[in-house]
Coordinates of C-alpha atoms in Angstrom, one line a residue:
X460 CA -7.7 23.9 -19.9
X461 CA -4.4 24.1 -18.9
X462 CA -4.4 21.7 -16.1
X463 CA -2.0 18.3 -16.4
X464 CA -1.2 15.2 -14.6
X465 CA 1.7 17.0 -12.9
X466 CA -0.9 19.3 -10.7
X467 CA 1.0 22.7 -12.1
X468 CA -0.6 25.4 -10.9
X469 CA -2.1 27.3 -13.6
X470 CA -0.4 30.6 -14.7
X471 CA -2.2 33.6 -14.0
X472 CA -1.3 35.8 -17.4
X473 CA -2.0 34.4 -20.6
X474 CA 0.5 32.1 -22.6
X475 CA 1.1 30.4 -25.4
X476 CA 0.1 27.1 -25.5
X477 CA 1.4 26.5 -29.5
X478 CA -0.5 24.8 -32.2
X479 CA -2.6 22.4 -30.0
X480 CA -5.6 23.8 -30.2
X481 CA -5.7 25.2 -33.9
X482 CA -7.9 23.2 -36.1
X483 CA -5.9 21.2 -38.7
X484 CA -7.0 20.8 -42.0
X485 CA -8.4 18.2 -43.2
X486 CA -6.4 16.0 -45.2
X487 CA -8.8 14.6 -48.0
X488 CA -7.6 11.8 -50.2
X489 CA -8.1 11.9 -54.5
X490 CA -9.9 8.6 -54.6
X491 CA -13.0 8.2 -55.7
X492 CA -15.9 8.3 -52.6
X493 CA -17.2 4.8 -52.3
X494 CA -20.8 4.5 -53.1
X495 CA -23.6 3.8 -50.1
X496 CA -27.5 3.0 -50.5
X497 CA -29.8 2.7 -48.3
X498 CA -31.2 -0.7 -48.1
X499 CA -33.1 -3.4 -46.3
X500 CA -31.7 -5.6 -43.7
X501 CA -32.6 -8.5 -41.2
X502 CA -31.2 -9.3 -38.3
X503 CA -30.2 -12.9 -38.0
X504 CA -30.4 -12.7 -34.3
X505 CA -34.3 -12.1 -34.1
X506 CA -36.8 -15.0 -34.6
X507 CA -38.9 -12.3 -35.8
X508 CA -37.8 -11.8 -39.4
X509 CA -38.5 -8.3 -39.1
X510 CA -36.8 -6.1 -41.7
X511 CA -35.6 -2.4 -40.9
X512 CA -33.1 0.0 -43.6
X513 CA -29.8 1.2 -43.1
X514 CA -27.1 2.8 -44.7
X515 CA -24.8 0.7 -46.4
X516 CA -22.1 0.3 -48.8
X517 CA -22.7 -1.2 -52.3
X518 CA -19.7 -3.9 -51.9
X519 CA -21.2 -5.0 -48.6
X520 CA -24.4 -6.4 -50.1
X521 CA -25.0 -9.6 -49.8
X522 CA -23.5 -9.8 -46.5
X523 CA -24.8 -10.8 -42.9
X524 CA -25.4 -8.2 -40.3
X525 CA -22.0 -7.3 -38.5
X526 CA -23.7 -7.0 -35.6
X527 CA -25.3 -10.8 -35.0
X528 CA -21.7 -11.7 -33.9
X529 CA -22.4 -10.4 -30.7
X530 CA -25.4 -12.1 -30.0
X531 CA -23.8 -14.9 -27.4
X532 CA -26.2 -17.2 -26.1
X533 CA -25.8 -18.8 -23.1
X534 CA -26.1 -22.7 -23.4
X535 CA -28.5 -23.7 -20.5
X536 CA -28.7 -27.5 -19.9
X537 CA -31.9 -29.9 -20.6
X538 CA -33.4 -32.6 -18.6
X539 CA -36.0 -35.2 -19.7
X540 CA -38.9 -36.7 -17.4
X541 CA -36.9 -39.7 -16.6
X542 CA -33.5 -37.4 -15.8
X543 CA -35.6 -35.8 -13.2
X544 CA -37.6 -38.2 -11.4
X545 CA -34.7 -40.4 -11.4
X546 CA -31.7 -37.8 -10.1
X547 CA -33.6 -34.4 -10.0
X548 CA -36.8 -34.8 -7.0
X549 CA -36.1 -31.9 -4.5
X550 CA -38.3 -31.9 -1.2
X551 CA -38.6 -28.0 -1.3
X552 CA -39.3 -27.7 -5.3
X553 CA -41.5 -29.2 -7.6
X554 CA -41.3 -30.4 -11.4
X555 CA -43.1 -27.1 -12.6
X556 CA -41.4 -24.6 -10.9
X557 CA -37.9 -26.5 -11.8
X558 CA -39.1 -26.0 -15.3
X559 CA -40.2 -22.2 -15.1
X560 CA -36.8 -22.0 -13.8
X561 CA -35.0 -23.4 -16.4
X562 CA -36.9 -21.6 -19.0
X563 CA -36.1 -18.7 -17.6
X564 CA -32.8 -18.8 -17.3
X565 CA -32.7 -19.6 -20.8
X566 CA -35.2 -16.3 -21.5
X567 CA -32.9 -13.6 -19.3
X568 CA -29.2 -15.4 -20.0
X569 CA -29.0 -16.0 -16.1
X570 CA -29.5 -12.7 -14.9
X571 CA -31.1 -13.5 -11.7
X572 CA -31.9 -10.5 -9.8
X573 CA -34.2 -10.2 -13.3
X574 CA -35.7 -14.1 -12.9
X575 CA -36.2 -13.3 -9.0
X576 CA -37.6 -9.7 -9.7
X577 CA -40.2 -11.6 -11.8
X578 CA -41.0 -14.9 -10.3
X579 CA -44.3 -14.2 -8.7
X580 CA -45.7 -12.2 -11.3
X581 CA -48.4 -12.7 -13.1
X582 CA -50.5 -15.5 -12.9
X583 CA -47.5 -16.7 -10.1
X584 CA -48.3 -14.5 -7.9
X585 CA -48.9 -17.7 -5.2
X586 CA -46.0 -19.4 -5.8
X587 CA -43.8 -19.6 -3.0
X588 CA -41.6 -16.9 -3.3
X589 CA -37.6 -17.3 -3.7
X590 CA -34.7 -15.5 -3.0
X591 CA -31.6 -14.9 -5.2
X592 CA -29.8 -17.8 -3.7
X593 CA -32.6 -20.0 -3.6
X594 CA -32.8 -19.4 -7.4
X595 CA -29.2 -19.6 -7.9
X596 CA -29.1 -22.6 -5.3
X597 CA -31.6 -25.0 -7.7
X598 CA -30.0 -24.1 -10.6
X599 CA -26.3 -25.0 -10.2
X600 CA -27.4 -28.5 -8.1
X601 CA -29.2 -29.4 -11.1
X602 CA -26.5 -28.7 -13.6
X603 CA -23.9 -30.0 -10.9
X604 CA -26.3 -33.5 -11.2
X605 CA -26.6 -33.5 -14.6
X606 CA -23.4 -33.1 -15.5
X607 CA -22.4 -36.1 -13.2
X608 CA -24.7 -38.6 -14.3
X609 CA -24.0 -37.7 -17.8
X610 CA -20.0 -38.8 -17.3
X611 CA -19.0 -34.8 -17.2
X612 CA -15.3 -34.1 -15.3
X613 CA -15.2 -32.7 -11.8
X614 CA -13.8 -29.3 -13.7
X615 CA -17.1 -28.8 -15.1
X616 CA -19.2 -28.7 -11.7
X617 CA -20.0 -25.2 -11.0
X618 CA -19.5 -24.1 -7.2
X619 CA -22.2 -22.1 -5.0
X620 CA -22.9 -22.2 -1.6
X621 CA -25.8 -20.7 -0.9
X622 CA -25.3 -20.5 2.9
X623 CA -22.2 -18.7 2.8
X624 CA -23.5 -16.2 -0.1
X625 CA -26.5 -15.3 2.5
X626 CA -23.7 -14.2 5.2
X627 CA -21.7 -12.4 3.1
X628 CA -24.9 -10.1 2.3
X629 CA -25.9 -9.8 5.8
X630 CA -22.4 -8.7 6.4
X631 CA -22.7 -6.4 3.7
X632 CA -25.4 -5.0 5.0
X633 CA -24.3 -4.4 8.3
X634 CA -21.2 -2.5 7.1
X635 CA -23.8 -0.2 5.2
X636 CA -26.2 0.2 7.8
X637 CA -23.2 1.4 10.4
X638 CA -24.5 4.9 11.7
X639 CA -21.5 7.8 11.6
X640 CA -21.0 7.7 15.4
X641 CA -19.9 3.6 14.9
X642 CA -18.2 4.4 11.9
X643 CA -15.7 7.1 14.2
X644 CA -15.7 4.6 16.8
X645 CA -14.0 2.3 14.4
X646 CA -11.6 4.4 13.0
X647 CA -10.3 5.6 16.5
X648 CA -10.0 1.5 17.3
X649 CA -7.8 1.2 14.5
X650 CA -5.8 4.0 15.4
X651 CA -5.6 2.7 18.5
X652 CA -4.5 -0.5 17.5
X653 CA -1.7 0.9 15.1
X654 CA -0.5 2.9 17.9
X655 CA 0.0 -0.1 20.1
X656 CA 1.8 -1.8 17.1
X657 CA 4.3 0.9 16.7
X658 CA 5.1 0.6 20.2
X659 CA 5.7 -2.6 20.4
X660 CA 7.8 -2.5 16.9
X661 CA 9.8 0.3 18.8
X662 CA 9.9 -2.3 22.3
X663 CA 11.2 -5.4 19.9
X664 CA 13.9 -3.1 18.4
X665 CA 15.4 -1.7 21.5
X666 CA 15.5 -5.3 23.0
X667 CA 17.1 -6.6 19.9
X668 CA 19.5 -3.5 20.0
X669 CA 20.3 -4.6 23.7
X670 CA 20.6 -8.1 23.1
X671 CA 23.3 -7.2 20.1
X672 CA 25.3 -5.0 22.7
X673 CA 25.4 -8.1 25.6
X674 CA 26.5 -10.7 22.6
X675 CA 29.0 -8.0 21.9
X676 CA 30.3 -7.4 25.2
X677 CA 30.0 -11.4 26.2
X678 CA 32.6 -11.6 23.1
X679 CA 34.9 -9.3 24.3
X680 CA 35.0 -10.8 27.7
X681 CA 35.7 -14.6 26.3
X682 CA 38.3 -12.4 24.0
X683 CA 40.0 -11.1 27.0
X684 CA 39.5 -14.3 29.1
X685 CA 41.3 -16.4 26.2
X686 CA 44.2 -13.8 26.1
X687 CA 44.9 -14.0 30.1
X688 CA 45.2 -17.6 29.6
X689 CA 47.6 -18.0 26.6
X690 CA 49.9 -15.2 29.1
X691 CA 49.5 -17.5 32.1
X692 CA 50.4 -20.8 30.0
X693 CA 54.2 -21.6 29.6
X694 CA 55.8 -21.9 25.9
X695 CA 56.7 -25.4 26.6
X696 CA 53.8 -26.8 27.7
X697 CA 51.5 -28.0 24.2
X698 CA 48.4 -25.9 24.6
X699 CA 45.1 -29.0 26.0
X700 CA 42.1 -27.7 24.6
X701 CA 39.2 -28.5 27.4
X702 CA 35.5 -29.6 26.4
X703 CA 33.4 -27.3 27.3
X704 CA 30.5 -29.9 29.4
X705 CA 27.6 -28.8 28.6
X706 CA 25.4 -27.9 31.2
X707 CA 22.8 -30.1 32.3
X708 CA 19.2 -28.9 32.3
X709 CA 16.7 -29.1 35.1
X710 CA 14.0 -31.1 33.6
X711 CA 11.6 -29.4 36.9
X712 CA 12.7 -25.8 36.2
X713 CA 11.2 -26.1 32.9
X714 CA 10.3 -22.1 32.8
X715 CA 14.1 -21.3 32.7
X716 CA 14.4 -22.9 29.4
X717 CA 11.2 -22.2 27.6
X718 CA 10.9 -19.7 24.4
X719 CA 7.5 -17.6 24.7
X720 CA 6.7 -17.3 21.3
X721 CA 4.5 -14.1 20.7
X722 CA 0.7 -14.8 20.1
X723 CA -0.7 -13.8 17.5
X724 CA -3.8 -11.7 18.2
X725 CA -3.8 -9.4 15.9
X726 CA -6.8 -8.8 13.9
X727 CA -6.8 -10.1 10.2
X728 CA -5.0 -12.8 8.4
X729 CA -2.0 -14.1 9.6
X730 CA 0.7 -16.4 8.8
X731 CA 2.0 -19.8 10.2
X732 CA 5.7 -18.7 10.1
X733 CA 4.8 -15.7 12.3
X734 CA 4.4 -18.3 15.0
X735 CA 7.7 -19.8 14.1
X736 CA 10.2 -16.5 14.4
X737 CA 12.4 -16.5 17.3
X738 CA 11.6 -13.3 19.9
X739 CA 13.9 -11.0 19.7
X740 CA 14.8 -11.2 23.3
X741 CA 16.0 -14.5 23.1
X742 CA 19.8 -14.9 24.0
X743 CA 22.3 -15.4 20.9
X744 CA 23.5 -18.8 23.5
X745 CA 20.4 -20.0 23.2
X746 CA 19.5 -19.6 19.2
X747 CA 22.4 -21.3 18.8
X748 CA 21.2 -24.4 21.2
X749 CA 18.4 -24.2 18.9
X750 CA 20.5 -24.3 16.0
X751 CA 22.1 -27.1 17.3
X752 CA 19.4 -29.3 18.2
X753 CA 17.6 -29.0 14.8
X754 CA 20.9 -30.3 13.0
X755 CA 21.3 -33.1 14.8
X756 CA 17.4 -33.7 14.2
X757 CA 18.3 -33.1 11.0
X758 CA 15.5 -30.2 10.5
X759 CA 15.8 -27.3 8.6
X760 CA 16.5 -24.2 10.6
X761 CA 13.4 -22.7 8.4
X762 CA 11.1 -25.8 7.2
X763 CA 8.1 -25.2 5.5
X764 CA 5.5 -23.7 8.2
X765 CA 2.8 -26.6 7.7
X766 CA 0.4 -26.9 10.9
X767 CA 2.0 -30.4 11.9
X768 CA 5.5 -28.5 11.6

């Protein structure tokens, strides 16, 4: 009785817990009780007209049931004769059982696991039988083709594809039917797979680390190179600064200047601007180069990661 959302260990000797769980009085008003009868009632939701009795207060006669308002019907389209032979022929159903269909639909409010539990009952017990999705399948085309030849907007079609709905059971079913030995197997695979994640997390942060300390020492030296030469260089002479040529590329060594993007093997969704990070174990000379080159392209350094891009 005395456990919370904190998970405090219950005392072991008794305490007080304070008023909450006396019994309050109650609290009674000085009006007047209203006055109830028991009376007759029909229930506008029935076709029936049956009439059953209920309690009920005197200034509520006259009144509808309250609880017809949740009667919600679910509008299910019609087709005439012409509508169908014109628009509706299917080679694999018939008039009739596009009918019983319909009718039922309009019977169990489009609960179809009920409409496919009973559709070869009965005097139907030779009908060809139908699955879910074969049910579900008819339905929607028709309404899709009803709604377009009667001027409807393209919001009002109603999407189902019948082929993909049959995979995602069987895949369901699969997962279910796994036995505990391939369940394990699974989980030691994933494991696995984290494992190898982590260590090549921990491989992409050492070489960044690295490649920070060889920018870092490659500043120092230029630092130290620029300082020998302002020493050397006489205070008369007006400082030249030299153009630094850039250096021209072998266009048949075309390994040496390549970025090996990672692939991206990993199992699950994935990104297109995963594909478009630099490696970490790319010099800061050449990011830059990259840098560079997109400018004068006049490309953003991060454009939108479309598949063309």
């Amino acid at each position: 009785l005395l456990y919370n959302d904190k998970k405090d260990v219950p005392p072991v000797i008794e305490t007080e817990t304070g008023p909450t769980y006396k019994l309050q009085k109650a609290r009674l008003g000085m009006r007047r009780v209203r006055p109830w009868v028991w009376a007759p009632f029909t229930n506008p939701a029935r076709t029936d007209n049956v009439s059953f009795s209920h309690w009920r207060r005197v200034a509520d006669e006259g009144k509808e049931y309250p609880f017809a308002k949740f009667n919600k019907k679910i509008e299910i389209p019609k087709y005439t004769d012409i509508e169908y032979k014109e628009h509706l022929v299917s080679e694999t159903w018939t008039q009739e059982e596009t009918d019983r269909l319909f009718d039922m639909c309009e019977w169990f409010d489009l609960r179809f696991i009920i409409i496919q539990a009973r559709w070869n009952l009965g005097e139907y017990e030779n009908t060809v039988k139908r699955s879910i999705e074969d049910l579900k399948d008819r339905y929607y085309s028709v309404c899709n083709t009803l709604t377009k030849i009667r001027g409807g907007s393209v919001n009002e079609s109603k999407m189902y594809d019948a082929e993909h709905e049959t995979r995602r059971k069987q895949q369901l079913e699969r997962l279910y039917s796994r036995t505990p030995k391939q369940i394990e197997e699974e989980q030691m695979l994933i494991q696995e797979m984290r494992k190898i994640e982590a260590r090549k997390r921990d491989r992409d942060r050492k070489t960044q680390d690295l490649q920070k300390l060889i920018s870092a020492v490659d500043k120092q030296n230029d630092s130290r190179k620029s300082l020998k030469i302002d020493k050397k260089t006489t205070h008369h002479r007006k400082r030249v600064t030299v153009p630094v040529r850039p250096t021209r590329v072998d266009p048949n060594n075309f390994e040496a200047t390549t970025i090996k993007f990672p692939d991206i093997k990993n199992s699950g969704v994935s990104t297109r601007s995963q594909r478009m990070k630099i490696p970490a174990n790319v010099s800061q000379k050449k990011v830059k180069n990259v840098e560079q080159a997109l400018e004068s392209l006049k490309i953003k350094l991060n454009p939108i990661p479309t598949e063309d891009i």
